[in-house]
Short mmCIF file of C-alpha atoms and ligand atoms in Angstrom, two decimals:
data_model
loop_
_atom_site.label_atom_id
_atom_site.label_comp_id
_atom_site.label_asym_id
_atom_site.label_seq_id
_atom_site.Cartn_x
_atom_site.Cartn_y
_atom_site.Cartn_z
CA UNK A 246 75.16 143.95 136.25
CA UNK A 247 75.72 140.84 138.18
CA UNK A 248 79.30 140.15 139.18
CA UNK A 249 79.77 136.85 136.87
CA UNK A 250 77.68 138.61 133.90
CA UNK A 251 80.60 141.47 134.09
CA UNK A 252 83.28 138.61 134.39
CA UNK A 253 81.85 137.41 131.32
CA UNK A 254 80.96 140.59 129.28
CA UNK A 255 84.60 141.12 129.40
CA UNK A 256 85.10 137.60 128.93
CA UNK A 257 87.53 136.98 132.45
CA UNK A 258 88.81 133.78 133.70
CA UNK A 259 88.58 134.65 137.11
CA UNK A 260 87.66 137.45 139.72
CA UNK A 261 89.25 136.68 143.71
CA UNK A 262 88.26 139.20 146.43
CA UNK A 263 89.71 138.41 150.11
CA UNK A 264 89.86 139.68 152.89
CA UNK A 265 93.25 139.22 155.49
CA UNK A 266 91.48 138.15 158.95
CA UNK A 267 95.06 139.24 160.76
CA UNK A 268 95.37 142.98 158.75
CA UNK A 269 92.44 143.99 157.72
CA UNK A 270 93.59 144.26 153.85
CA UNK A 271 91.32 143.77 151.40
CA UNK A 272 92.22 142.58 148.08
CA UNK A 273 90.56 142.38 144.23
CA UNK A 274 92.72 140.11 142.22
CA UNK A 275 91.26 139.67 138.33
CA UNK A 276 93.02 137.40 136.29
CA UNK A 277 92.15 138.06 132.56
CA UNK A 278 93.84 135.19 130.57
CA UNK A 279 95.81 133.01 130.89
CA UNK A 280 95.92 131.59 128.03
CA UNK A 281 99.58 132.72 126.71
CA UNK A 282 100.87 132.05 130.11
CA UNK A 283 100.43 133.15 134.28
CA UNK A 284 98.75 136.62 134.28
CA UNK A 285 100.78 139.48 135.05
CA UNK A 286 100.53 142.47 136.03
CA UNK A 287 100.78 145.29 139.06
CA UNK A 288 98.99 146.02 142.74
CA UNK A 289 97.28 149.13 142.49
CA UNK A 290 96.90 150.72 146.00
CA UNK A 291 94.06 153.17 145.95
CA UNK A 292 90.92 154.78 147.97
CA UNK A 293 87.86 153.68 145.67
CA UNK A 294 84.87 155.84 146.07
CA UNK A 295 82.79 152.49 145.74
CA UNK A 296 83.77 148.78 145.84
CA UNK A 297 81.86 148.83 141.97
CA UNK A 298 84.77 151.47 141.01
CA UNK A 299 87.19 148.56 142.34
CA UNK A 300 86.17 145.87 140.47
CA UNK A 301 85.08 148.03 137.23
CA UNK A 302 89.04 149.21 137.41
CA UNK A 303 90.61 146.36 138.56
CA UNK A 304 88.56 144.13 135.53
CA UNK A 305 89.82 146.99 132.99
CA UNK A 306 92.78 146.90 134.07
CA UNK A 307 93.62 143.40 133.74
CA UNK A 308 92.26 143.01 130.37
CA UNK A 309 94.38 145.75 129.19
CA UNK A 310 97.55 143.53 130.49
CA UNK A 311 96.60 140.60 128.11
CA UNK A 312 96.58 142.79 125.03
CA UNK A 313 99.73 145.04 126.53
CA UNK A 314 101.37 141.42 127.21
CA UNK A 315 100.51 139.47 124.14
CA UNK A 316 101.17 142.43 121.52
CA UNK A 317 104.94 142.44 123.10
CA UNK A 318 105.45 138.85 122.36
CA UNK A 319 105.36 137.91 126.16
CA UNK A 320 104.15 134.29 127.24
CA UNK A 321 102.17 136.02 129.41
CA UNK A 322 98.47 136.36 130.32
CA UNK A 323 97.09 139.52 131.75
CA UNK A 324 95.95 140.04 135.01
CA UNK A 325 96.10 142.89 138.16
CA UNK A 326 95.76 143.55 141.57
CA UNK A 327 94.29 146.16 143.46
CA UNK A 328 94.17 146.72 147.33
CA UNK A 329 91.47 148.48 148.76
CA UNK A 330 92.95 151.58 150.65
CA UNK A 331 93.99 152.36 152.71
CA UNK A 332 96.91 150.04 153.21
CA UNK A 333 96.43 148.47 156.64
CA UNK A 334 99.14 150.36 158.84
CA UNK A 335 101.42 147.57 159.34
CA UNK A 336 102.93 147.96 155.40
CA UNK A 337 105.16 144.62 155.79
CA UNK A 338 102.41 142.47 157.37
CA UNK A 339 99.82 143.96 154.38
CA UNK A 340 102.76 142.78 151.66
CA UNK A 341 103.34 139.45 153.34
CA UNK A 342 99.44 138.84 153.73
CA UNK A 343 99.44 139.64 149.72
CA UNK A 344 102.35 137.63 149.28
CA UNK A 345 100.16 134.59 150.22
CA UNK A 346 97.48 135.36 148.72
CA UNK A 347 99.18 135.57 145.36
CA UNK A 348 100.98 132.03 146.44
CA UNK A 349 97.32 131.15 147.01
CA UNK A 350 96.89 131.00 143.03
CA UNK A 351 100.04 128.99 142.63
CA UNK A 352 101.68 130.98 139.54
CA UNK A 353 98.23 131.66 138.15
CA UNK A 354 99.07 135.44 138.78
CA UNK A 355 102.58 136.66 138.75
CA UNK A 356 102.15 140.32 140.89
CA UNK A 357 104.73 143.46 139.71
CA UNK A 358 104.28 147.18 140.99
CA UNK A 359 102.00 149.36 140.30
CA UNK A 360 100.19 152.84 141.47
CA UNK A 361 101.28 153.35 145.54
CA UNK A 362 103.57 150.41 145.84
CA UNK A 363 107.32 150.56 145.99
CA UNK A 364 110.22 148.24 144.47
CA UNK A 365 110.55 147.71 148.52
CA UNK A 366 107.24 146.02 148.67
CA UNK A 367 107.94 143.62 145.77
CA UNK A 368 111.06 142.07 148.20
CA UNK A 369 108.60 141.95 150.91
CA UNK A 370 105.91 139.76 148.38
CA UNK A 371 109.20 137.58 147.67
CA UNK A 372 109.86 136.58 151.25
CA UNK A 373 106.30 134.45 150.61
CA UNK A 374 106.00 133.91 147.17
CA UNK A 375 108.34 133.86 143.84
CA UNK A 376 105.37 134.75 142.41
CA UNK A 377 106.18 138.80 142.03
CA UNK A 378 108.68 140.38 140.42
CA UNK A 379 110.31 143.81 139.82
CA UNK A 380 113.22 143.57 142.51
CA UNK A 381 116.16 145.88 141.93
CA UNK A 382 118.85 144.99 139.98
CA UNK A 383 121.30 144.53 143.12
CA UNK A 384 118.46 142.12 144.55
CA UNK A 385 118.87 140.08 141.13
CA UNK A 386 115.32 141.64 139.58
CA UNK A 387 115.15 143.47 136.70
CA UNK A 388 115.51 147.08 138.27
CA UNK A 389 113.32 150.08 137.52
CA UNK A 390 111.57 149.38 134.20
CA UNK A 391 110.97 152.94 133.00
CA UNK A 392 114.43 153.35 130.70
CA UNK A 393 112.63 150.36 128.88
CA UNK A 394 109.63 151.90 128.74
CA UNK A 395 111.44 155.14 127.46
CA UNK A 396 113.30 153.27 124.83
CA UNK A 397 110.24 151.63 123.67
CA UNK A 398 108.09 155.34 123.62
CA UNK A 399 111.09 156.13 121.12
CA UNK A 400 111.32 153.43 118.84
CA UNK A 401 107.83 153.29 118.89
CA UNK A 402 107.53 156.92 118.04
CA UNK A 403 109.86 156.40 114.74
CA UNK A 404 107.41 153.58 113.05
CA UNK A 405 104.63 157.06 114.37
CA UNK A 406 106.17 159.53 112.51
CA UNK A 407 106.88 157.03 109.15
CA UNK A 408 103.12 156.48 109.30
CA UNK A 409 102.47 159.65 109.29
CA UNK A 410 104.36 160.74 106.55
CA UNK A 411 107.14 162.43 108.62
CA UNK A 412 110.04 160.77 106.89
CA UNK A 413 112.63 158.49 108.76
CA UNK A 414 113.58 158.86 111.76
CA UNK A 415 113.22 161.70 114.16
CA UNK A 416 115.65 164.39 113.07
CA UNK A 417 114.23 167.99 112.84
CA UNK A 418 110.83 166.87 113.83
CA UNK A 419 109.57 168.30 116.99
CA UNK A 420 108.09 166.75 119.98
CA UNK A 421 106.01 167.59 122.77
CA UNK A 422 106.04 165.89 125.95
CA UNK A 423 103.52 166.14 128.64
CA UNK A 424 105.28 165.38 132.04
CA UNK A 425 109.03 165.07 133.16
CA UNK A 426 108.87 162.38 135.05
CA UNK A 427 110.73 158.85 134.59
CA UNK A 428 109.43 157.66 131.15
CA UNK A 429 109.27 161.36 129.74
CA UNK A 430 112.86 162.35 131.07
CA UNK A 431 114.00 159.00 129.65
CA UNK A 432 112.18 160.23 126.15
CA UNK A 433 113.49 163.51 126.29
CA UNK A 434 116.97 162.16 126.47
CA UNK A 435 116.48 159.73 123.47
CA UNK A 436 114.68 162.50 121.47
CA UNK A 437 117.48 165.13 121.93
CA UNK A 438 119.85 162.52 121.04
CA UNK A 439 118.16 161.76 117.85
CA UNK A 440 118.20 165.80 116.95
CA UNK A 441 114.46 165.96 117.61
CA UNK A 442 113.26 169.60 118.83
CA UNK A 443 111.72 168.69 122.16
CA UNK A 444 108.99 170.74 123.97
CA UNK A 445 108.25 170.05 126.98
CA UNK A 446 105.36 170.69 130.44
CA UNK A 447 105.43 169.25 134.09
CA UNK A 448 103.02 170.45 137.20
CA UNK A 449 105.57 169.40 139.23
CA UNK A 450 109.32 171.97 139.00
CA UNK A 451 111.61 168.91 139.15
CA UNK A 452 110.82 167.45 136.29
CA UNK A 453 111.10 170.78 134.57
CA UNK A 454 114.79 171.28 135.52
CA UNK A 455 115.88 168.55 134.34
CA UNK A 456 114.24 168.43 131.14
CA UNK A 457 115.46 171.57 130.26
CA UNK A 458 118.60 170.57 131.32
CA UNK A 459 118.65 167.97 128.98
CA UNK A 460 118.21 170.52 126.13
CA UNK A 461 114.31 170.67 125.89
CA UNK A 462 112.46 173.85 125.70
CA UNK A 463 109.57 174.43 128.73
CA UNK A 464 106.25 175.60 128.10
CA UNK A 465 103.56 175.84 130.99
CA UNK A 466 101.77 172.43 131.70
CA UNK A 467 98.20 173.82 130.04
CA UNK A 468 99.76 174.37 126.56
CA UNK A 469 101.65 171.51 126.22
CA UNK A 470 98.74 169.63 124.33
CA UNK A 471 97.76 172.40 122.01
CA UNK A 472 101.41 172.94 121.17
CA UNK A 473 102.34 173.17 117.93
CA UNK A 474 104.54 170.22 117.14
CA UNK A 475 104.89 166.93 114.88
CA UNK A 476 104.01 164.27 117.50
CA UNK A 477 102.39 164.78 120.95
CA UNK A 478 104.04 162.35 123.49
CA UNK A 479 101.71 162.18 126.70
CA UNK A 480 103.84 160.64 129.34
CA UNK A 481 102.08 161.50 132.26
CA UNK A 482 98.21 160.99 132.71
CA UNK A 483 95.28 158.97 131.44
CA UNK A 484 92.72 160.60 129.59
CA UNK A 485 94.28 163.17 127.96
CA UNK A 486 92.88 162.64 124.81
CA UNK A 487 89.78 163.34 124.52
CA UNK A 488 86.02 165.19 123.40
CA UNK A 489 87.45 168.52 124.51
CA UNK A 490 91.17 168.26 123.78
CA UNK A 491 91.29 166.77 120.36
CA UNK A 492 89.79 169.30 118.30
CA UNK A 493 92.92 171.67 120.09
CA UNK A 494 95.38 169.67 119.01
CA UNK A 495 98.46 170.84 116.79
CA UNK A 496 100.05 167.50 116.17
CA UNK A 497 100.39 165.26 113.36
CA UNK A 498 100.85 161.93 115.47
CA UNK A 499 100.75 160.59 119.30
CA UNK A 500 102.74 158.47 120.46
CA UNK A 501 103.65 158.56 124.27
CA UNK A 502 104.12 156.63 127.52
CA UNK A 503 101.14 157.28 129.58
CA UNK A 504 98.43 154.65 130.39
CA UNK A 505 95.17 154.58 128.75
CA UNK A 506 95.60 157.90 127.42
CA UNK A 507 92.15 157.90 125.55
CA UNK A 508 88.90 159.13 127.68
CA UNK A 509 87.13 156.92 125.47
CA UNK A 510 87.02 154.28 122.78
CA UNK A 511 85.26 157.46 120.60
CA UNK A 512 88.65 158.81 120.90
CA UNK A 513 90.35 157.08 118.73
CA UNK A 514 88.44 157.65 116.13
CA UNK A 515 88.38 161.54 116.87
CA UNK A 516 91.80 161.54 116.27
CA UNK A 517 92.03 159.27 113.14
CA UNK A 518 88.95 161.56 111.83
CA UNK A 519 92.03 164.72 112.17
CA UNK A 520 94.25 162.65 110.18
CA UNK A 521 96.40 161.98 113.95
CA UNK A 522 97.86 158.87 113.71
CA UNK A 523 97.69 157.29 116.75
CA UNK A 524 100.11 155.37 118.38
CA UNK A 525 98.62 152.78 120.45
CA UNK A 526 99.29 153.03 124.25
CA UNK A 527 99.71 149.67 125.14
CA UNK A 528 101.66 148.66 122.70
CA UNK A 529 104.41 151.61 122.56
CA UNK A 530 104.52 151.82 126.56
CA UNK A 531 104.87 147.78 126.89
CA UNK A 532 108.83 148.23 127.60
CA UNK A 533 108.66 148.00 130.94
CA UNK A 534 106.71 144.94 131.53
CA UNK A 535 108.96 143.74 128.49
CA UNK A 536 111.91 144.04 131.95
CA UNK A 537 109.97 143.37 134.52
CA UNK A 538 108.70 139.37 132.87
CA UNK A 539 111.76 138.76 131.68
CA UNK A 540 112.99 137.83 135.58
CA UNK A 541 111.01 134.96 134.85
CA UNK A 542 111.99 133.91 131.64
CA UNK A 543 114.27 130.52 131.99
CA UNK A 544 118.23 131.47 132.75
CA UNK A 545 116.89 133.98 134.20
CA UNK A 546 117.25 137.85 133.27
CA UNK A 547 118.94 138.93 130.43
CA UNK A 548 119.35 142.51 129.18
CA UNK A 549 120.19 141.72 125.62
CA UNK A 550 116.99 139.88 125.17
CA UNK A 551 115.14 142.78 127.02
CA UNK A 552 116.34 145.24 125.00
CA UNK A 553 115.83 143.02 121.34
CA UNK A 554 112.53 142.61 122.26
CA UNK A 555 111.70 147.09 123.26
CA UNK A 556 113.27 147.26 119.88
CA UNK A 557 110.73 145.44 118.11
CA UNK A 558 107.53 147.34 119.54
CA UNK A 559 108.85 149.21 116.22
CA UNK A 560 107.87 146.51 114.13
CA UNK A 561 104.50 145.98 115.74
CA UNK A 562 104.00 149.52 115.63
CA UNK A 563 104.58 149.37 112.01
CA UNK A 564 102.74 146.66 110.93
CA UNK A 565 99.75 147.88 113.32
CA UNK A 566 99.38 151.16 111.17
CA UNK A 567 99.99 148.90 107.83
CA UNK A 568 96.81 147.20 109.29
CA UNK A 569 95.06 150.34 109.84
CA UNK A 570 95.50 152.25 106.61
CA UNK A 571 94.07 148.80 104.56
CA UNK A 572 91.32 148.07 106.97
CA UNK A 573 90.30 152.04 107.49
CA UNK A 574 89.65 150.45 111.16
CA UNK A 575 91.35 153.11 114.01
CA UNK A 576 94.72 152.06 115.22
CA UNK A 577 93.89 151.34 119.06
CA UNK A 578 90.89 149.11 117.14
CA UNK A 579 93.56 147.07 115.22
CA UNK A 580 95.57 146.95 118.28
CA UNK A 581 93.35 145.40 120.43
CA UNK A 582 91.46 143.01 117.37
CA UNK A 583 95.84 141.81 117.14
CA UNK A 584 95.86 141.19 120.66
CA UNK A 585 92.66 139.43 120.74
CA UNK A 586 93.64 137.07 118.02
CA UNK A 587 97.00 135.93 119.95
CA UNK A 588 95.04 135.28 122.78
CA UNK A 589 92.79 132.64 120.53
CA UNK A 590 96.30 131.65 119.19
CA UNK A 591 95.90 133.08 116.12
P1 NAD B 868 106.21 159.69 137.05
O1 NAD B 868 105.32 159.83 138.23
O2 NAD B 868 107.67 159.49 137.22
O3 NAD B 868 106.04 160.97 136.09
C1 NAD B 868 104.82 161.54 135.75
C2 NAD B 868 105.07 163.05 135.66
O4 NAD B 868 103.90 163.66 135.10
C3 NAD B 868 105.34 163.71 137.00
O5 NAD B 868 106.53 164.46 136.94
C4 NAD B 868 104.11 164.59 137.21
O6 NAD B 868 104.41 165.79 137.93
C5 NAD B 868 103.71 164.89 135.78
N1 NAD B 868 102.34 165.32 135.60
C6 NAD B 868 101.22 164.91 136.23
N2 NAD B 868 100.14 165.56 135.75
C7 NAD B 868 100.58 166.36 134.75
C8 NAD B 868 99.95 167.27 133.87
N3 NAD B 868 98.63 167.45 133.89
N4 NAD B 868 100.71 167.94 132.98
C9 NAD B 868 102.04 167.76 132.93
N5 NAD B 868 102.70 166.92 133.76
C10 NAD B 868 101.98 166.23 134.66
O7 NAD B 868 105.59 158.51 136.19
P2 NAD B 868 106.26 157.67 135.02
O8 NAD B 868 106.79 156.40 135.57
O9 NAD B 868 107.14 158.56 134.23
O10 NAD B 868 104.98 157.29 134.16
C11 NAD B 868 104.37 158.24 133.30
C12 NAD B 868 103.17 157.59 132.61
O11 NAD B 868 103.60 156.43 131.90
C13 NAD B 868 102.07 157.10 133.56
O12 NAD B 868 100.83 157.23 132.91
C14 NAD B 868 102.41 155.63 133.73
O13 NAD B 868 101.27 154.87 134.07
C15 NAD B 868 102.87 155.29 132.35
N6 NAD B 868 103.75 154.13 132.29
C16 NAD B 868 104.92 154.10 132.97
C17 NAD B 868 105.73 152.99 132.88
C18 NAD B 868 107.07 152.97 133.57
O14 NAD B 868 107.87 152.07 133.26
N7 NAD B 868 107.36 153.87 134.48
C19 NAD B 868 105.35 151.89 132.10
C20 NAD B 868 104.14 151.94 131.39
C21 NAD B 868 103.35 153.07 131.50
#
């Protein structure tokens, strides 16, 4: 398909590739919508096999920041970022040739971190533009945005297990969490707190340590999935859910951190077909963008107002799988069809 055909089949604003003359770096900026404020979202460093698999990820990716954005209440639009690796070898004259290419769209795009980039990076981006946030806290940003994100995975998880008909709140149920890492050690914590039984998998033996130090129990990272549990919480990988692993799983809900965590829009109804209630991704894992816009918000940041507005992905959560059981429509289907109609200011 034609370039402005795909900008249109997924109904984009605007698609910006450039190329630095000085660096070399080469840059795909897609700016979804704008129309609930400037587009945010992360620069995604990565080798494509093809500059197609660039623009097909960095126009899926963007879109998916509109709906994560406007389902958490933000006044912002959704867009991304991704440089073409590999980052030209000069890293701080690659972020201060971004830096002016996001000051290039005047506010239309508001740049955070994502895959490969470093809260480093985002000071870097400032020296050129105010147009990117996600500093540190000590820099007078917002700081690392994955407690939010955790916080959100659990409150999130609560409205889960209510829809499922797992009672109130999270005591005695048991949980499974694929990967130890930020958001899933952050989980675990919350979880373990609450008198959840936690189960839990990493690749990596880090992770692992400190999950079990936390009180979790560790299973190998191939049976995590097919555990036997109340809720699966996949907090590590995309894709996870999918032809081949749904019909293994042991769960009665899902509700986890990860990014796009179904293979395919199928998937969701795969799942709902199980009687798995589903919690969508980008609504419970919106926590950390939650942080990372509120260095914008006027007065600047403020942690109260971060953390009233993680608590009330529980609320959306709730009324998304209200929406769900009248409709008989899949719960990522509602999700999306919620954050479509906020877009058209509905
Ligand atoms: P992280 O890199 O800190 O942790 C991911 C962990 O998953 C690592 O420990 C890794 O070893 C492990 N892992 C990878 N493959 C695995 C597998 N097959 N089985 C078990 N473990 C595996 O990343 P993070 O910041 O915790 O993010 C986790 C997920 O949440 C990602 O999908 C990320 O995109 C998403 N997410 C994160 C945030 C955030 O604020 N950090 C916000 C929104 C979404």
């Amino acid at each position: 398909m034609a370039i402005l055909e795909r900008i249109q089949a997924s109904d984009h604003e605007q698609l910006l590739f450039t190329r630095d003359r000085d660096t070399g770096l080469r840059t795909i900026i897609a700016i979804h919508d704008t129309t609930r404020g400037p587009g945010l979202g992360g620069i995604r460093i990565r080798e494509y096999d093809s500059e197609a698999d660039a623009v097909d990820d960095v126009l899926r990716l963007s879109q998916a920041m509109s709906y994560k954005n406007a389902c958490a209440g933000l006044a912002f639009g959704g867009a991304k970022a991704v440089i073409l690796g590999p980052l030209p070898a000069d890293r701080r004259a690659a972020f201060l040739a971004m830096g002016r290419i996001v000051e290039g769209l005047a506010g239309r795009y508001v740049a955070t971190e994502d895959m490969g980039m470093a809260e480093a990076d985002i000071a870097v981006l400032n020296e050129v533009t105010e147009f990117a946030v996600g500093r540190s806290r000590e820099a007078g940003g917002s700081g690392d945005p994955s407690p939010h994100t955790a916080l959100g995975v659990f409150v999130g998880m609560r409205a889960t297990v209510r829809a499922a008909g797992l009672g109130d709140g999270m005591r005695g149920l048991s949980v499974a969490v694929q990967g130890c890492g930020k958001v899933g050690l952050g989980l675990i914590g919350h979880l373990i707190d609450a008198g959840a039984r936690v189960i839990a998998a990493d690749t990596d033996t880090d992770g692992v340590a400190e999950a079990r130090e936390l009180g979790a129990e560790i299973v190998n990272a191939d049976q995590i999935l097919a555990a036997e549990v109340d809720v699966l919480a996949p907090c590590a990988i995309g894709g996870v859910l999918n032809e081949a692993t749904i019909p293994t799983l042991r769960c009665r809900a899902v509700a986890g951190g990860a990014n796009n965590q179904l293979a395919t829009e199928a998937d969701a109804d795969r799942l709902a077909a199980r009687g798995i209630v589903y919690a969508p991704d980008f609504v419970i894992n919106a926590g950390g963008v939650i942080n990372v816009g509120d260095e914008l918000a006027p007065g600047g940041y403020s942690p109260e107002r971060v953390r009233g507005r993680v608590m009330d992905i529980e609320q959306t959560l709730a009324e998304i799988f209200g929406e769900s059981r009248e409709s008989r429509q899949n719960t990522a289907g509602i999700a999306v069809a919620r954050a479509q109609g906020l877009l058209r200011g509905r």
